[in-house]
Amino acid sequence: MDEIRIIEVKQSVFEDNGKDAERLRKKLKEEKTFLLNLMSSPGSGKTTTLKALAKELSGKLRWAVMEADIDSAVDAKAIQEAGVPSIQIHTGGMCHLDADMTRQGLSQLNTKDFDLVVLENVGNLVCPAEFDTGASKNMTILSVPEGDDKPLKYPLMYETCDLLAINKTDVMDYFDFSKENVEKYARMRNPEIEIIYFSAKTGEGIPALADWIIKNVNEWNE
């Protein structure tokens, strides 16, 4: 009987995606377009945060949003209503975007016209963190009601992100959420991760979040 051949598909997929991501990142660097990959669980407030940033970034950056969902165009419509150009990407049932899917989405935007493009990834704390999208930086939102233990349960998300933005601070008094613990757990996964607290609903902390984005866009374009 012939020996059974074993093919490591997952490794191959990741290797190919990594090469695609580097090519995309190089292209965006040449165009001076900063791509921010925004990840989180469903309901953490990604779209609400982007709507709050629309006011804060107005007149400071030329930017657009790519919304990724399995179906619907609800989020893209919400962003357009906030005055920010937006397109919707349907993933065909997949729980993440990879570099090629991101490239296809970007092809529908004239990226040279934008300083910043935000990719709002599919709501999921596992799959999106596994795939390099070609982004300049990765950001994750953790909402207070989700709990301060998420960096312990979903390590890769925090290992791969440059910024942890903690949303819904306006309800912190109603939940058993420890700033000390979440910061300890996040930095256990990634000692270099930056942390910003904010409330997309009240606007508290939104200027600091906008400043972080502007700073990184400017550094990318130097």
PDB file of C-alpha atoms in Angstrom:
ATOM      1  CA  MET A   1       0.000   0.000   0.000  1.00  0.00           C
ATOM      2  CA  ASP A   2       1.317   3.415  -0.928  1.00  0.00           C
ATOM      3  CA  GLU A   3       2.288   5.719   1.918  1.00  0.00           C
ATOM      4  CA  ILE A   4      -0.356   8.353   2.622  1.00  0.00           C
ATOM      5  CA  ARG A   5       0.776  11.858   1.727  1.00  0.00           C
ATOM      6  CA  ILE A   6       0.162  14.539   4.313  1.00  0.00           C
ATOM      7  CA  ILE A   7      -0.107  18.118   3.098  1.00  0.00           C
ATOM      8  CA  GLU A   8       0.187  20.950   5.613  1.00  0.00           C
ATOM      9  CA  VAL A   9      -2.405  23.210   4.011  1.00  0.00           C
ATOM     10  CA  LYS A  10      -2.683  25.668   6.892  1.00  0.00           C
ATOM     11  CA  GLN A  11       1.039  26.405   6.887  1.00  0.00           C
ATOM     12  CA  SER A  12       1.010  26.881   3.123  1.00  0.00           C
ATOM     13  CA  VAL A  13      -1.970  29.218   3.315  1.00  0.00           C
ATOM     14  CA  PHE A  14      -0.297  31.340   5.976  1.00  0.00           C
ATOM     15  CA  GLU A  15       2.990  31.494   4.048  1.00  0.00           C
ATOM     16  CA  ASP A  16       1.280  32.576   0.830  1.00  0.00           C
ATOM     17  CA  ASN A  17      -0.837  35.112   2.687  1.00  0.00           C
ATOM     18  CA  GLY A  18       2.234  36.535   4.399  1.00  0.00           C
ATOM     19  CA  LYS A  19       3.882  37.189   1.040  1.00  0.00           C
ATOM     20  CA  ASP A  20       0.699  38.804  -0.315  1.00  0.00           C
ATOM     21  CA  ALA A  21       0.498  40.981   2.796  1.00  0.00           C
ATOM     22  CA  GLU A  22       4.050  42.234   2.423  1.00  0.00           C
ATOM     23  CA  ARG A  23       3.447  43.152  -1.217  1.00  0.00           C
ATOM     24  CA  LEU A  24       0.283  45.037  -0.293  1.00  0.00           C
ATOM     25  CA  ARG A  25       2.001  46.839   2.589  1.00  0.00           C
ATOM     26  CA  LYS A  26       4.839  47.929   0.298  1.00  0.00           C
ATOM     27  CA  LYS A  27       2.358  49.255  -2.282  1.00  0.00           C
ATOM     28  CA  LEU A  28       0.429  51.232   0.335  1.00  0.00           C
ATOM     29  CA  LYS A  29       3.660  52.633   1.740  1.00  0.00           C
ATOM     30  CA  GLU A  30       4.617  53.899  -1.713  1.00  0.00           C
ATOM     31  CA  GLU A  31       1.176  55.499  -2.065  1.00  0.00           C
ATOM     32  CA  LYS A  32       1.438  57.014   1.436  1.00  0.00           C
ATOM     33  CA  THR A  33      -1.799  55.330   2.481  1.00  0.00           C
ATOM     34  CA  PHE A  34      -2.042  54.023   6.035  1.00  0.00           C
ATOM     35  CA  LEU A  35      -4.171  50.894   6.465  1.00  0.00           C
ATOM     36  CA  LEU A  36      -5.529  50.286   9.967  1.00  0.00           C
ATOM     37  CA  ASN A  37      -6.908  46.819  10.630  1.00  0.00           C
ATOM     38  CA  LEU A  38      -9.622  47.147  13.293  1.00  0.00           C
ATOM     39  CA  MET A  39     -10.622  43.943  15.074  1.00  0.00           C
ATOM     40  CA  SER A  40     -12.849  42.972  17.996  1.00  0.00           C
ATOM     41  CA  SER A  41     -15.724  40.758  19.034  1.00  0.00           C
ATOM     42  CA  PRO A  42     -19.249  41.548  17.774  1.00  0.00           C
ATOM     43  CA  GLY A  43     -20.915  44.338  19.735  1.00  0.00           C
ATOM     44  CA  SER A  44     -17.750  45.920  21.097  1.00  0.00           C
ATOM     45  CA  GLY A  45     -18.518  49.173  19.282  1.00  0.00           C
ATOM     46  CA  LYS A  46     -16.293  49.228  16.181  1.00  0.00           C
ATOM     47  CA  THR A  47     -18.752  51.055  13.957  1.00  0.00           C
ATOM     48  CA  THR A  48     -19.871  53.422  16.716  1.00  0.00           C
ATOM     49  CA  THR A  49     -16.226  54.248  17.368  1.00  0.00           C
ATOM     50  CA  LEU A  50     -15.630  55.048  13.703  1.00  0.00           C
ATOM     51  CA  LYS A  51     -18.693  57.295  13.675  1.00  0.00           C
ATOM     52  CA  ALA A  52     -17.308  59.159  16.700  1.00  0.00           C
ATOM     53  CA  LEU A  53     -13.921  59.464  14.995  1.00  0.00           C
ATOM     54  CA  ALA A  54     -15.593  60.939  11.898  1.00  0.00           C
ATOM     55  CA  LYS A  55     -16.143  64.207  13.752  1.00  0.00           C
ATOM     56  CA  GLU A  56     -12.714  64.208  15.400  1.00  0.00           C
ATOM     57  CA  LEU A  57     -10.766  63.472  12.203  1.00  0.00           C
ATOM     58  CA  SER A  58     -12.767  65.827   9.999  1.00  0.00           C
ATOM     59  CA  GLY A  59     -10.407  68.214   8.217  1.00  0.00           C
ATOM     60  CA  LYS A  60      -7.350  66.445   9.645  1.00  0.00           C
ATOM     61  CA  LEU A  61      -7.138  63.320   7.484  1.00  0.00           C
ATOM     62  CA  ARG A  62      -8.577  62.139   4.195  1.00  0.00           C
ATOM     63  CA  TRP A  63      -9.944  58.743   5.090  1.00  0.00           C
ATOM     64  CA  ALA A  64     -12.287  55.950   4.121  1.00  0.00           C
ATOM     65  CA  VAL A  65     -13.627  52.747   5.657  1.00  0.00           C
ATOM     66  CA  MET A  66     -13.927  49.190   4.363  1.00  0.00           C
ATOM     67  CA  GLU A  67     -16.595  47.246   6.226  1.00  0.00           C
ATOM     68  CA  ALA A  68     -16.219  43.459   6.286  1.00  0.00           C
ATOM     69  CA  ASP A  69     -19.182  41.270   7.185  1.00  0.00           C
ATOM     70  CA  ILE A  70     -20.525  37.880   6.259  1.00  0.00           C
ATOM     71  CA  ASP A  71     -23.662  39.611   4.956  1.00  0.00           C
ATOM     72  CA  SER A  72     -25.600  42.931   4.967  1.00  0.00           C
ATOM     73  CA  ALA A  73     -24.426  46.501   4.383  1.00  0.00           C
ATOM     74  CA  VAL A  74     -25.691  48.000   7.642  1.00  0.00           C
ATOM     75  CA  ASP A  75     -22.315  49.205   8.901  1.00  0.00           C
ATOM     76  CA  ALA A  76     -21.183  50.684   5.588  1.00  0.00           C
ATOM     77  CA  LYS A  77     -24.411  52.698   5.387  1.00  0.00           C
ATOM     78  CA  ALA A  78     -23.882  53.967   8.937  1.00  0.00           C
ATOM     79  CA  ILE A  79     -20.368  55.145   8.103  1.00  0.00           C
ATOM     80  CA  GLN A  80     -21.494  56.863   4.891  1.00  0.00           C
ATOM     81  CA  GLU A  81     -24.215  58.664   6.833  1.00  0.00           C
ATOM     82  CA  ALA A  82     -21.458  59.950   9.125  1.00  0.00           C
ATOM     83  CA  GLY A  83     -19.817  61.558   6.093  1.00  0.00           C
ATOM     84  CA  VAL A  84     -16.995  59.070   5.522  1.00  0.00           C
ATOM     85  CA  PRO A  85     -16.579  57.201   2.190  1.00  0.00           C
ATOM     86  CA  SER A  86     -17.269  53.517   2.774  1.00  0.00           C
ATOM     87  CA  ILE A  87     -17.509  50.232   0.906  1.00  0.00           C
ATOM     88  CA  GLN A  88     -18.876  46.874   2.049  1.00  0.00           C
ATOM     89  CA  ILE A  89     -17.013  43.591   1.693  1.00  0.00           C
ATOM     90  CA  HIS A  90     -18.936  40.305   1.974  1.00  0.00           C
ATOM     91  CA  THR A  91     -16.690  37.436   3.032  1.00  0.00           C
ATOM     92  CA  GLY A  92     -18.839  34.612   1.700  1.00  0.00           C
ATOM     93  CA  GLY A  93     -19.198  33.006   5.110  1.00  0.00           C
ATOM     94  CA  MET A  94     -15.555  33.370   6.123  1.00  0.00           C
ATOM     95  CA  CYS A  95     -14.874  34.770   9.594  1.00  0.00           C
ATOM     96  CA  HIS A  96     -11.866  36.899   8.613  1.00  0.00           C
ATOM     97  CA  LEU A  97     -10.161  38.834   5.838  1.00  0.00           C
ATOM     98  CA  ASP A  98      -6.792  37.876   4.403  1.00  0.00           C
ATOM     99  CA  ALA A  99      -4.400  40.002   2.348  1.00  0.00           C
ATOM    100  CA  ASP A 100      -5.901  39.137  -1.036  1.00  0.00           C
ATOM    101  CA  MET A 101      -9.446  39.872   0.115  1.00  0.00           C
ATOM    102  CA  THR A 102      -8.217  43.180   1.536  1.00  0.00           C
ATOM    103  CA  ARG A 103      -6.475  43.990  -1.754  1.00  0.00           C
ATOM    104  CA  GLN A 104      -9.713  43.302  -3.656  1.00  0.00           C
ATOM    105  CA  GLY A 105     -11.566  45.678  -1.376  1.00  0.00           C
ATOM    106  CA  LEU A 106      -8.934  48.381  -1.696  1.00  0.00           C
ATOM    107  CA  SER A 107      -9.126  48.096  -5.488  1.00  0.00           C
ATOM    108  CA  GLN A 108     -12.603  49.610  -5.239  1.00  0.00           C
ATOM    109  CA  LEU A 109     -11.135  52.701  -3.573  1.00  0.00           C
ATOM    110  CA  ASN A 110      -8.651  55.094  -5.086  1.00  0.00           C
ATOM    111  CA  THR A 111      -6.231  54.647  -2.189  1.00  0.00           C
ATOM    112  CA  LYS A 112      -3.983  57.451  -3.441  1.00  0.00           C
ATOM    113  CA  ASP A 113      -6.793  59.844  -2.523  1.00  0.00           C
ATOM    114  CA  PHE A 114      -6.716  58.791   1.147  1.00  0.00           C
ATOM    115  CA  ASP A 115      -4.223  59.211   3.964  1.00  0.00           C
ATOM    116  CA  LEU A 116      -5.997  56.525   5.967  1.00  0.00           C
ATOM    117  CA  VAL A 117      -8.166  53.518   5.204  1.00  0.00           C
ATOM    118  CA  VAL A 118      -9.726  51.651   8.118  1.00  0.00           C
ATOM    119  CA  LEU A 119     -10.570  47.998   7.599  1.00  0.00           C
ATOM    120  CA  GLU A 120     -13.317  47.035  10.038  1.00  0.00           C
ATOM    121  CA  ASN A 121     -12.694  43.307  10.149  1.00  0.00           C
ATOM    122  CA  VAL A 122     -15.309  40.637  10.836  1.00  0.00           C
ATOM    123  CA  GLY A 123     -16.403  40.569  14.483  1.00  0.00           C
ATOM    124  CA  ASN A 124     -14.400  37.687  15.916  1.00  0.00           C
ATOM    125  CA  LEU A 125     -11.565  37.372  18.460  1.00  0.00           C
ATOM    126  CA  VAL A 126      -9.939  34.323  16.847  1.00  0.00           C
ATOM    127  CA  CYS A 127      -9.770  34.094  13.030  1.00  0.00           C
ATOM    128  CA  PRO A 128      -8.995  37.748  12.125  1.00  0.00           C
ATOM    129  CA  ALA A 129      -5.891  37.718  14.319  1.00  0.00           C
ATOM    130  CA  GLU A 130      -4.462  34.758  12.395  1.00  0.00           C
ATOM    131  CA  PHE A 131      -4.287  36.486   9.005  1.00  0.00           C
ATOM    132  CA  ASP A 132      -2.027  39.385   8.073  1.00  0.00           C
ATOM    133  CA  THR A 133      -4.152  41.772   6.004  1.00  0.00           C
ATOM    134  CA  GLY A 134      -1.240  43.918   4.869  1.00  0.00           C
ATOM    135  CA  ALA A 135      -2.185  46.601   7.381  1.00  0.00           C
ATOM    136  CA  SER A 136       0.227  49.240   8.605  1.00  0.00           C
ATOM    137  CA  LYS A 137      -1.017  48.738  12.178  1.00  0.00           C
ATOM    138  CA  ASN A 138      -3.491  46.504  13.990  1.00  0.00           C
ATOM    139  CA  MET A 139      -5.965  47.757  16.582  1.00  0.00           C
ATOM    140  CA  THR A 140      -8.397  45.833  18.749  1.00  0.00           C
ATOM    141  CA  ILE A 141     -11.357  47.143  20.718  1.00  0.00           C
ATOM    142  CA  LEU A 142     -12.333  45.518  24.005  1.00  0.00           C
ATOM    143  CA  SER A 143     -15.568  46.724  25.575  1.00  0.00           C
ATOM    144  CA  VAL A 144     -15.932  46.851  29.347  1.00  0.00           C
ATOM    145  CA  PRO A 145     -18.943  44.453  29.459  1.00  0.00           C
ATOM    146  CA  GLU A 146     -16.818  41.738  27.826  1.00  0.00           C
ATOM    147  CA  GLY A 147     -14.596  41.530  30.898  1.00  0.00           C
ATOM    148  CA  ASP A 148     -10.955  42.176  31.692  1.00  0.00           C
ATOM    149  CA  ASP A 149      -9.872  38.558  31.121  1.00  0.00           C
ATOM    150  CA  LYS A 150     -10.071  38.492  27.313  1.00  0.00           C
ATOM    151  CA  PRO A 151      -6.282  38.792  26.794  1.00  0.00           C
ATOM    152  CA  LEU A 152      -5.943  35.543  28.756  1.00  0.00           C
ATOM    153  CA  LYS A 153      -8.535  33.718  26.663  1.00  0.00           C
ATOM    154  CA  TYR A 154      -7.644  35.054  23.195  1.00  0.00           C
ATOM    155  CA  PRO A 155      -3.862  35.599  23.301  1.00  0.00           C
ATOM    156  CA  LEU A 156      -3.148  35.957  19.581  1.00  0.00           C
ATOM    157  CA  MET A 157      -5.466  38.947  19.213  1.00  0.00           C
ATOM    158  CA  TYR A 158      -3.426  40.907  21.740  1.00  0.00           C
ATOM    159  CA  GLU A 159      -0.071  39.580  20.573  1.00  0.00           C
ATOM    160  CA  THR A 160      -0.697  40.895  17.055  1.00  0.00           C
ATOM    161  CA  CYS A 161      -2.219  44.286  17.919  1.00  0.00           C
ATOM    162  CA  ASP A 162      -0.378  47.570  18.332  1.00  0.00           C
ATOM    163  CA  LEU A 163      -3.237  49.269  20.163  1.00  0.00           C
ATOM    164  CA  LEU A 164      -5.791  48.015  22.659  1.00  0.00           C
ATOM    165  CA  ALA A 165      -8.671  50.498  22.776  1.00  0.00           C
ATOM    166  CA  ILE A 166     -11.007  49.862  25.719  1.00  0.00           C
ATOM    167  CA  ASN A 167     -14.521  51.080  24.967  1.00  0.00           C
ATOM    168  CA  LYS A 168     -17.658  51.737  27.052  1.00  0.00           C
ATOM    169  CA  THR A 169     -15.836  53.243  30.017  1.00  0.00           C
ATOM    170  CA  ASP A 170     -19.074  55.078  30.810  1.00  0.00           C
ATOM    171  CA  VAL A 171     -20.496  51.816  32.225  1.00  0.00           C
ATOM    172  CA  MET A 172     -17.382  50.667  34.053  1.00  0.00           C
ATOM    173  CA  ASP A 173     -18.990  51.250  37.469  1.00  0.00           C
ATOM    174  CA  TYR A 174     -21.628  48.634  36.649  1.00  0.00           C
ATOM    175  CA  PHE A 175     -19.229  45.822  35.738  1.00  0.00           C
ATOM    176  CA  ASP A 176     -16.525  43.885  37.524  1.00  0.00           C
ATOM    177  CA  PHE A 177     -13.769  45.268  35.298  1.00  0.00           C
ATOM    178  CA  SER A 178     -10.259  45.945  36.568  1.00  0.00           C
ATOM    179  CA  LYS A 179      -7.960  48.316  34.675  1.00  0.00           C
ATOM    180  CA  GLU A 180      -5.013  46.869  36.562  1.00  0.00           C
ATOM    181  CA  ASN A 181      -5.869  43.329  35.490  1.00  0.00           C
ATOM    182  CA  VAL A 182      -6.610  44.073  31.841  1.00  0.00           C
ATOM    183  CA  GLU A 183      -3.365  46.009  31.465  1.00  0.00           C
ATOM    184  CA  LYS A 184      -1.390  43.242  33.185  1.00  0.00           C
ATOM    185  CA  TYR A 185      -2.940  40.526  31.027  1.00  0.00           C
ATOM    186  CA  ALA A 186      -2.552  42.495  27.782  1.00  0.00           C
ATOM    187  CA  ARG A 187       1.113  43.300  28.436  1.00  0.00           C
ATOM    188  CA  MET A 188       1.727  39.702  29.414  1.00  0.00           C
ATOM    189  CA  ARG A 189       0.780  38.884  25.821  1.00  0.00           C
ATOM    190  CA  ASN A 190       2.429  41.933  24.269  1.00  0.00           C
ATOM    191  CA  PRO A 191       4.742  44.157  26.348  1.00  0.00           C
ATOM    192  CA  GLU A 192       4.717  46.837  23.618  1.00  0.00           C
ATOM    193  CA  ILE A 193       0.946  47.175  23.257  1.00  0.00           C
ATOM    194  CA  GLU A 194      -0.463  50.661  23.763  1.00  0.00           C
ATOM    195  CA  ILE A 195      -3.714  51.103  25.705  1.00  0.00           C
ATOM    196  CA  ILE A 196      -6.328  53.851  25.417  1.00  0.00           C
ATOM    197  CA  TYR A 197      -9.589  54.078  27.377  1.00  0.00           C
ATOM    198  CA  PHE A 198     -12.603  55.744  25.772  1.00  0.00           C
ATOM    199  CA  SER A 199     -16.352  55.844  25.370  1.00  0.00           C
ATOM    200  CA  ALA A 200     -17.698  56.035  21.825  1.00  0.00           C
ATOM    201  CA  LYS A 201     -21.100  56.982  23.286  1.00  0.00           C
ATOM    202  CA  THR A 202     -20.024  59.972  25.404  1.00  0.00           C
ATOM    203  CA  GLY A 203     -16.949  60.959  23.381  1.00  0.00           C
ATOM    204  CA  GLU A 204     -14.598  60.669  26.356  1.00  0.00           C
ATOM    205  CA  GLY A 205     -11.164  59.575  25.132  1.00  0.00           C
ATOM    206  CA  ILE A 206     -12.023  59.927  21.428  1.00  0.00           C
ATOM    207  CA  PRO A 207      -9.526  62.821  20.988  1.00  0.00           C
ATOM    208  CA  ALA A 208      -6.741  60.624  22.397  1.00  0.00           C
ATOM    209  CA  LEU A 209      -7.704  57.829  20.009  1.00  0.00           C
ATOM    210  CA  ALA A 210      -7.729  60.257  17.084  1.00  0.00           C
ATOM    211  CA  ASP A 211      -4.319  61.603  18.133  1.00  0.00           C
ATOM    212  CA  TRP A 212      -2.900  58.053  18.129  1.00  0.00           C
ATOM    213  CA  ILE A 213      -4.194  57.502  14.612  1.00  0.00           C
ATOM    214  CA  ILE A 214      -2.922  60.833  13.289  1.00  0.00           C
ATOM    215  CA  LYS A 215       0.505  60.260  14.863  1.00  0.00           C
ATOM    216  CA  ASN A 216       0.868  56.839  13.244  1.00  0.00           C
ATOM    217  CA  VAL A 217      -0.391  58.060   9.858  1.00  0.00           C
ATOM    218  CA  ASN A 218       2.172  60.880   9.918  1.00  0.00           C
ATOM    219  CA  GLU A 219       4.986  58.512  10.890  1.00  0.00           C
ATOM    220  CA  TRP A 220       3.972  56.126   8.090  1.00  0.00           C
ATOM    221  CA  ASN A 221       4.212  58.953   5.573  1.00  0.00           C
ATOM    222  CA  GLU A 222       7.610  60.260   6.677  1.00  0.00           C
TER     223      GLU A 222
END
